[in-house]
XYZ file of C-alpha atoms in Angstrom:
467
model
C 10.403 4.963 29.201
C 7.384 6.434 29.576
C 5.659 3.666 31.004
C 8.082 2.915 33.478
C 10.399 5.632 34.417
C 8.491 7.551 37.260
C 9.069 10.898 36.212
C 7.508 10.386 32.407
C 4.307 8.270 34.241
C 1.768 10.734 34.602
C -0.451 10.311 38.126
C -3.406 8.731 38.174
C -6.498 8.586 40.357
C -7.610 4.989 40.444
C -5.704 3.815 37.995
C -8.430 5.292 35.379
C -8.181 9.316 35.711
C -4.692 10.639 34.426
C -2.985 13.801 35.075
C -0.182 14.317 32.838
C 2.100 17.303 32.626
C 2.836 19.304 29.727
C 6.320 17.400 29.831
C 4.806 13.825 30.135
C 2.705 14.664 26.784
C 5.529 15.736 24.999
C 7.629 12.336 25.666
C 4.665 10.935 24.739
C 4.274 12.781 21.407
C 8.012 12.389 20.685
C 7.434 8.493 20.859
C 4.564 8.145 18.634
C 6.430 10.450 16.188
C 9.291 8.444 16.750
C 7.632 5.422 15.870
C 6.267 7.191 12.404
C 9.696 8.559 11.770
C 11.038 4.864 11.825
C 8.476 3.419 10.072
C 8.871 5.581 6.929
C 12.411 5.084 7.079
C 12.218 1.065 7.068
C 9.244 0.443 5.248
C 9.405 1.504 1.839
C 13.690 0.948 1.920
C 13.387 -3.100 3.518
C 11.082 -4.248 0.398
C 13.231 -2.418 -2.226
C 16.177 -3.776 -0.378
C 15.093 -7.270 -0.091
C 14.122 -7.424 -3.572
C 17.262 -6.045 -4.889
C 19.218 -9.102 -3.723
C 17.609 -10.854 -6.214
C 19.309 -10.987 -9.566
C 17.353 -10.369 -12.461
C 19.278 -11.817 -15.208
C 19.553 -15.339 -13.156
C 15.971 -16.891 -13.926
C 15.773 -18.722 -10.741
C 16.825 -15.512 -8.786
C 14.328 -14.033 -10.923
C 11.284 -16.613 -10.077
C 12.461 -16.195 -6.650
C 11.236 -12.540 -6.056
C 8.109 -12.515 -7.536
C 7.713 -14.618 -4.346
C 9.672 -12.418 -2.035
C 6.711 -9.558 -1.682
C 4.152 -12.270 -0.618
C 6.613 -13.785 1.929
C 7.819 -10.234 3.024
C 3.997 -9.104 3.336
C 3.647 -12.261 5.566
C 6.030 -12.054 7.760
C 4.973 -8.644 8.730
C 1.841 -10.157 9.787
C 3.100 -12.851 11.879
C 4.499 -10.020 13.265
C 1.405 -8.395 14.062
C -0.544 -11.336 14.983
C 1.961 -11.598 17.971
C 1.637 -8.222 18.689
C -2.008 -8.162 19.120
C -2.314 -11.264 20.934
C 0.865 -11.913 23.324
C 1.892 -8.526 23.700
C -1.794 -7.481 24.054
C -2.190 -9.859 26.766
C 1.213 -8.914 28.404
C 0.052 -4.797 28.404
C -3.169 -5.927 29.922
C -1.636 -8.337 32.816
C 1.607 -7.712 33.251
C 2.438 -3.759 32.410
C 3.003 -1.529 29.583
C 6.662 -0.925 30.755
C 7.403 -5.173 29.649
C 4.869 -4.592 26.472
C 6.881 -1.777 25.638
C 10.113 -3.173 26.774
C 9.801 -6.663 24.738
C 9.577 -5.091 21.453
C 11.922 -2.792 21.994
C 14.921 -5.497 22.831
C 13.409 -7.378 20.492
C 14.542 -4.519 17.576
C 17.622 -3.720 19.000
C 18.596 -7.898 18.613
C 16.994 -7.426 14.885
C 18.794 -4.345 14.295
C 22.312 -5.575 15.384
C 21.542 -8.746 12.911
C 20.799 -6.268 10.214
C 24.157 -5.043 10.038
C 25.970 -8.103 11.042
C 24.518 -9.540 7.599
C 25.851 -6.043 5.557
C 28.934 -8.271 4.118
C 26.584 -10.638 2.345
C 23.988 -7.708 0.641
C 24.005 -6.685 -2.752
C 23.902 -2.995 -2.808
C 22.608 -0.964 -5.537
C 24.865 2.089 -6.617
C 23.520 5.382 -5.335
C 22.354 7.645 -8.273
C 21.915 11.065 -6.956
C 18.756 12.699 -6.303
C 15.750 11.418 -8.351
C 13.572 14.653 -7.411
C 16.338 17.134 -9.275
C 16.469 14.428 -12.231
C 12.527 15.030 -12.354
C 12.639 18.774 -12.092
C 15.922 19.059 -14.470
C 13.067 17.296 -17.122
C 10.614 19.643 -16.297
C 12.443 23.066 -16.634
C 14.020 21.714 -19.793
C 11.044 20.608 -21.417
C 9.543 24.182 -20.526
C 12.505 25.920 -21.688
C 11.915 24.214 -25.112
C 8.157 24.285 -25.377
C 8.181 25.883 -29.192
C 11.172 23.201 -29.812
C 9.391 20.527 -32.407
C 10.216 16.511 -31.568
C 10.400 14.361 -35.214
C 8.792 11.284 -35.128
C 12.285 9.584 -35.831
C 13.212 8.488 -32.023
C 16.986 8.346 -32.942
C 16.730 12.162 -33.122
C 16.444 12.224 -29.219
C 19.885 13.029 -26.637
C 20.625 9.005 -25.417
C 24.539 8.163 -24.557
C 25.863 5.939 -26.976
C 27.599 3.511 -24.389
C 25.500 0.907 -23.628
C 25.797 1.954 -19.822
C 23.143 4.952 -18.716
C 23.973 8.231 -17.682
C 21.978 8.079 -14.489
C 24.430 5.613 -12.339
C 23.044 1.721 -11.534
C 20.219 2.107 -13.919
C 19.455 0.749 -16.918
C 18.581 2.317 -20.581
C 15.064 3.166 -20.894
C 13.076 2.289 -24.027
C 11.535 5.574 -25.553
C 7.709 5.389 -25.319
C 5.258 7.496 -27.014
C 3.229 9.070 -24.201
C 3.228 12.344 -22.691
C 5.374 13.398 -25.535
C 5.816 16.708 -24.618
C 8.276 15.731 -21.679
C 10.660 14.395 -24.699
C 11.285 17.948 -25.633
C 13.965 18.047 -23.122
C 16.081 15.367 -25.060
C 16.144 17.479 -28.100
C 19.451 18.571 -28.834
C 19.016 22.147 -30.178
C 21.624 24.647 -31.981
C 22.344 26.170 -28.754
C 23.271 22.584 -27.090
C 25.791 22.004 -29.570
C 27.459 25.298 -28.996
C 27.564 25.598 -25.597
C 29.710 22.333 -25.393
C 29.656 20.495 -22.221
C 25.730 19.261 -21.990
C 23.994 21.357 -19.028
C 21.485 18.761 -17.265
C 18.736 21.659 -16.939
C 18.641 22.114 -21.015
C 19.415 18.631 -22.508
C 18.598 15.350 -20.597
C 18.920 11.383 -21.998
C 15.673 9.702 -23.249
C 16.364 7.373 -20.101
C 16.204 10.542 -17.364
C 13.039 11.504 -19.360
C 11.363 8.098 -19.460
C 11.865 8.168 -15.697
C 9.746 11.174 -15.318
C 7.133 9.440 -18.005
C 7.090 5.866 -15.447
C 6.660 8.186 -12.110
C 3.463 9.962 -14.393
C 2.036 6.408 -15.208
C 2.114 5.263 -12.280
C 0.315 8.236 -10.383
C -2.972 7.485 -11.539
C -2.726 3.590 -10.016
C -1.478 5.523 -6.976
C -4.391 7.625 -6.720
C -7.024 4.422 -6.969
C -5.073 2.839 -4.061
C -6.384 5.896 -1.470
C -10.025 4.474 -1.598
C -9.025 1.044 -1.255
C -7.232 2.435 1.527
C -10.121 3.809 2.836
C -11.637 0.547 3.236
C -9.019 -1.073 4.646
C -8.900 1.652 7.423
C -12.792 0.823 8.595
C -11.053 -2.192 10.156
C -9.795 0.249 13.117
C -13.112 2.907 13.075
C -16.282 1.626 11.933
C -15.801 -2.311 12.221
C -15.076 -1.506 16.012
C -18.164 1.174 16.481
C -20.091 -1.678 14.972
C -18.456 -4.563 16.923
C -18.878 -2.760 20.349
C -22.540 -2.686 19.755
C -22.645 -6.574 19.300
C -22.197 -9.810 21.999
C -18.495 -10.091 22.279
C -19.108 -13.669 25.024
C -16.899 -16.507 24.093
C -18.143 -18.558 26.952
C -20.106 -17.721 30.314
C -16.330 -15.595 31.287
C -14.579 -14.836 28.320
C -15.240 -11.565 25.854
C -13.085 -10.405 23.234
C -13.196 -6.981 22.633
C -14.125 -5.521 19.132
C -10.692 -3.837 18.660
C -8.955 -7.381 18.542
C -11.369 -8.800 15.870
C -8.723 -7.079 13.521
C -6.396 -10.039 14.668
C -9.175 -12.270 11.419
C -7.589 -9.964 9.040
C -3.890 -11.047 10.202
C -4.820 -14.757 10.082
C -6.776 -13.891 6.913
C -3.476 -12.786 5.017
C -1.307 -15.503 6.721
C -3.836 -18.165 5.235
C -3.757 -16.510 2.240
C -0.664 -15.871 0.859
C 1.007 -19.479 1.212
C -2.701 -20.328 -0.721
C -1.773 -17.628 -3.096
C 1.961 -18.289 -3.851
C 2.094 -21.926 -3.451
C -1.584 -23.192 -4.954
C -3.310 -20.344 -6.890
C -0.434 -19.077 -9.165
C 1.355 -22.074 -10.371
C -2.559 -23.370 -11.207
C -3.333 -19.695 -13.100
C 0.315 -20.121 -14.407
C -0.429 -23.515 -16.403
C -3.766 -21.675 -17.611
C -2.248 -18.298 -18.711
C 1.121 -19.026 -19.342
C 2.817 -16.290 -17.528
C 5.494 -16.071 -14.950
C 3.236 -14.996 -12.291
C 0.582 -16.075 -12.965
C -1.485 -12.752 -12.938
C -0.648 -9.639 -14.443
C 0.316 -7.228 -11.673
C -2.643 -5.285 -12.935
C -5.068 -7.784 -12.594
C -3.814 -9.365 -9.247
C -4.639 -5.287 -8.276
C -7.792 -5.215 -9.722
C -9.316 -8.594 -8.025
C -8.152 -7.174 -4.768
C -10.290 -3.878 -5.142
C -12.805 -6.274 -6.579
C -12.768 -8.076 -3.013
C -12.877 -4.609 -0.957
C -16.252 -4.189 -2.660
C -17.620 -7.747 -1.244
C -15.998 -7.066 2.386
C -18.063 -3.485 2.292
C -21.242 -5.295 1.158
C -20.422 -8.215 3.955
C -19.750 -5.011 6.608
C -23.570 -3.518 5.484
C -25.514 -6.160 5.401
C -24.787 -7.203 8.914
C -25.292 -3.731 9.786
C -28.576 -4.213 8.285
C -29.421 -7.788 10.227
C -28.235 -5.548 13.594
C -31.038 -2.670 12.676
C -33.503 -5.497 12.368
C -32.751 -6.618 15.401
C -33.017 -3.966 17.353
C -36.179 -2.750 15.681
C -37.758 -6.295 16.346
C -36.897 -5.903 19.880
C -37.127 -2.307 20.327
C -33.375 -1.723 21.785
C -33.053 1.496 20.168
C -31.891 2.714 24.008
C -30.784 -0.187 25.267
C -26.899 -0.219 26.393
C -26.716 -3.665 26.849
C -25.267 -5.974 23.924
C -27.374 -6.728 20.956
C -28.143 -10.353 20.957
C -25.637 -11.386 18.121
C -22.464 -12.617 18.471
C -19.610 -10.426 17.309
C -18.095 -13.293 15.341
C -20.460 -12.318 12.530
C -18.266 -9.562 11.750
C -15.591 -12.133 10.838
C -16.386 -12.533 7.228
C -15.733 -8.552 6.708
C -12.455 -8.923 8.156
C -11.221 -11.882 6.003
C -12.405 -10.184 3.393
C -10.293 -7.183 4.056
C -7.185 -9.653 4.534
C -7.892 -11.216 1.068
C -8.111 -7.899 -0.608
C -5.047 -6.935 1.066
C -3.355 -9.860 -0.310
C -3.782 -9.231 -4.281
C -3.872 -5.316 -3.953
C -1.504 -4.382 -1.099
C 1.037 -6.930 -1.891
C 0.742 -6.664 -5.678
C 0.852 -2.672 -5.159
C 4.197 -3.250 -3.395
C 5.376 -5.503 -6.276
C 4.046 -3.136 -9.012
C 5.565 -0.002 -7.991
C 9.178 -1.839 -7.366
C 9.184 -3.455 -10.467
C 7.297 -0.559 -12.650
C 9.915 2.129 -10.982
C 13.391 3.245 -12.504
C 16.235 1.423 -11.230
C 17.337 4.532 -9.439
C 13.749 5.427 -8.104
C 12.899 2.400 -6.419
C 12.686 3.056 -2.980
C 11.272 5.974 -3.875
C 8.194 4.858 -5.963
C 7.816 2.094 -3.200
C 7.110 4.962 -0.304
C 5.163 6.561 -2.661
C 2.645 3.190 -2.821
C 3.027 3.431 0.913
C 1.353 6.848 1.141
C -2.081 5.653 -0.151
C -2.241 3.476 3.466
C -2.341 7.631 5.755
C -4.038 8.948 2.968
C -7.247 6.181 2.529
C -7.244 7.510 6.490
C -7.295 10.749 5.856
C -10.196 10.297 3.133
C -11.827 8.436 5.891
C -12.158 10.807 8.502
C -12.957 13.035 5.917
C -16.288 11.644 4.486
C -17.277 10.957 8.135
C -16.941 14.455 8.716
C -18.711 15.484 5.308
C -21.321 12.435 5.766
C -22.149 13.694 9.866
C -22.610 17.640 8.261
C -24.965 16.688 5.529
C -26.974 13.856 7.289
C -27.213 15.547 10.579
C -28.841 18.647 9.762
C -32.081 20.148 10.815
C -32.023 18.277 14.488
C -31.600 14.988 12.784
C -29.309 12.052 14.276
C -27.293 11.768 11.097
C -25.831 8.136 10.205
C -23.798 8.037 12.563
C -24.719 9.349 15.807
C -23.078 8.619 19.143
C -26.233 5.606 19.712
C -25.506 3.820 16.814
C -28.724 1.970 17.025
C -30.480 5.113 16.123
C -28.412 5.781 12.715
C -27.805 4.107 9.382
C -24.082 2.562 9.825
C -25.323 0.548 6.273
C -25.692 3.753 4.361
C -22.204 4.389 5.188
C -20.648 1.104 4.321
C -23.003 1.231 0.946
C -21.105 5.157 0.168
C -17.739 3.218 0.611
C -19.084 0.071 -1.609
C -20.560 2.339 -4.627
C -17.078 4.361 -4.709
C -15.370 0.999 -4.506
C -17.070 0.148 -6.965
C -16.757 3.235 -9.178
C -12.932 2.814 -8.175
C -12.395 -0.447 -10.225
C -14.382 1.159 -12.961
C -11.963 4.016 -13.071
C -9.087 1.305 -12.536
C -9.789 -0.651 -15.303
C -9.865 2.376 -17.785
C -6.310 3.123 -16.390
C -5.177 -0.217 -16.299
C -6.073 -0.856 -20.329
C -4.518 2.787 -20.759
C -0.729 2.104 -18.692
C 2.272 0.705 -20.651
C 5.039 -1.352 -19.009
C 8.142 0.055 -18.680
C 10.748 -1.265 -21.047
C 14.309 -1.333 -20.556
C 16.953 -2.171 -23.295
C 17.503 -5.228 -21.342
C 14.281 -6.347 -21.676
C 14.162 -5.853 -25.559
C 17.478 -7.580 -25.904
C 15.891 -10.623 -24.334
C 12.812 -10.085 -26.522
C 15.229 -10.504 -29.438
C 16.764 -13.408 -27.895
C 13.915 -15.227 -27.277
C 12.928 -14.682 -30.746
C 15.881 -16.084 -32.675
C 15.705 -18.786 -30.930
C 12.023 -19.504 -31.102
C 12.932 -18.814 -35.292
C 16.060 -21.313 -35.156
């Protein structure tokens, strides 16, 4: 609408020099935010969801969805290589009121098939709120702080069915970390007197075990911001970089250094049918597990790659500064004799790393979450995309204040070809690289969740391994 309804179109003096009112920038506002409102609401519930109709005690259901996060992940870049090529090129030629327009009957059609399929989901019971669960643990735990917890385990509050008491989740396995947290399953004198159990005093092993998983998985959470940090120099410093460098395909054609970024799409569509259909059933056969990798260590290799895609990124910044010292084009405003396809190998690096971390990130936290906290723990992966951003414009801001002090250009100054893009790109590969370090010492640390289902098949698979 605001593209193509006359009163929200701002004025504009040769089609370059806008004059919108105070109005026309609040419709505009109200879309973007619009757009973000939607996004959280989808994102982190349409993975959960999708996963969910897979059923875990089937093993071919079960086979199934390790797959379903790859093929999820890449079909939200199909949908983004469309929208940066034909809906680029329909913005550009034909109007932003039909690039606008397209998508937006475009999610109306996917929104009606959405609920048309609702007869055929399987839906997940809805538990109540995880947050007062978590703070029910905490206040108990601190009203008991002098209470001692035995070493025997079948001391601690659990139900005795074989059902939970948090609705469509399963038992929890009592694990010995953060043990203080298991205070608030300790059944005290007072507890037994009182009568009917009060949630803020006594809680199950299983509501305290959820609290325990959300803990673990925090520090994983926290090593995803700087890997989003790389990933977010696709849209900032790859394009400061690219504008800098020959963008001619031909004598007529250029592509502009913002739609480089559509390498990285084709980068993850290449590489997760390479990933699900080649790589894991040939790691499978070598490590014997399901899928192939460890969630952990598909992670890992993918912060392993956003180290190479920095280096890639900084030494082509360093073949540019030889350049234009060889040719003295410090002022020049003309293109730097190399070709902007150069910059391709740092953007299907990004793609690759996006396609063991980001994908096995989404996996992780689904499958490492309570049963009642999934779509929770899955927005909470999702965070570490606007927070890597936020880190980003941060150490710009921190690197411009400290490098350009007494009258110096800095390492990034408005002429790039009087700064030191490298050193920047060399900051974000050394705390890459410190990163992994920090993720592997967390990695060897974490335990898996366990669930009473999964130690039932444990003992299943035993016996029969004995008979």
């Amino acid at each position: 609408m605001t593209a193509s309804v006359n009163g929200l179109r701002p004025e504009c003096t040769n089609g370059i020099f806008c004059h919108p009112t105070q109005g026309q920038k609040g419709a505009v506002y109200a879309a973007l935010y619009l757009i973000a409102l939607g996004t959280g609401g989808i994102k982190p519930c349409v993975s959960s969801f999708g996963a969910d109709q897979f059923d875990e005690s089937d093993p071919r259901e079960k086979k199934s969805k390790s797959s379903f996060f790859n093929w999820f992940y890449f079909s939200i870049n199909i949908g983004a290589l469309i929208a940066a090529s034909v809906l680029v090129y329909i913005q550009t030629n034909v109007g932003w009121g039909w690039g606008f327009g397209i998508p937006a009957v475009c999610m109306a059609i996917a929104v009606v098939f959405f609920f048309w399929g609702t007869p055929l989901y399987r839906n997940q019971r809805p538990a109540g709120s995880s947050l007062t669960r978590i703070a029910q643990v905490l206040v108990a735990s601190v009203r008991k702080w002098q209470v001692h917890v035995p070493e025997d385990i079948s001391l601690l509050h659990e139900l005795t069915d074989k059902e939970s008491a948090i609705v469509g989740s399963r038992k929890m396995e009592h694990s010995n970390q953060f043990k203080f947290l298991d205070k608030a399953c300790m059944e005290t004198e007072t507890d037994k007197t009182v009568g009917l159990i009060n949630p803020w005093r006594l809680c199950t092993v299983t509501q305290v075990e959820e609290l325990k998983s959300i803990v673990r998985l925090l520090p994983l959470w926290a090593g995803g911001i700087i890997f989003s940090t790389v990933y977010g120099q696709m849209s900032t410093m790859f394009v400061l970089q690219g504008n800098t460098l020959d963008p001619h395909i031909g004598p007529h054609f250029k592509i502009p250094a913002a739609s480089l970024s559509i390498f990285d799409t084709l980068s993850v569509i290449v590489w997760v049918p390479f990933y699900d259909r080649i790589l894991v059933p040939l790691v499978r056969r070598i490590t014997g597990r399901e899928r192939g990798f460890t969630q952990l260590t598909r992670m890992g290799i993918g912060l392993v790659i956003s180290i190479f895609a920095m280096v890639a990124a900084g030494l082509l910044e360093v073949a540019r500064l030889h350049i234009i010292h060889r040719d003295n084009l410090y002022d020049s405003r003309d293109y730097i004799p190399m070709s902007i396809f150069w910059q391709v190998p740092q953007y299907f690096l990004v793609g690759a790393a996006e396609v063991f971390t980001f994908i096995g990130q989404l996996e992780f936290f689904y499958d490492q979450a309570p049963d009642a906290m999934r779509s929770m723990c899955s927005a909470l992966s999702l965070t570490t995309v606007s927070l890597g951003m936020y880190l980003s414009s941060l150490l710009v801001t921190i690197v411009t204040n400290i490098t350009a002090r007494n009258g110096k250009l800095g390492w990034i100054p408005d002429n790039l070809n009087r700064g030191h893009l490298d050193y920047f790109f060399w900051l974000l590969a050394i705390m890459s690289f410190v990163n992994f370090l920090l993720y592997l010492l967390i990695a060897k640390w974490y335990n898996y969740k366990k669930t009473t289902d999964d130690l039932e098949e444990t003992k299943s698979g035993d016996a029969y391994e004995k008979h």
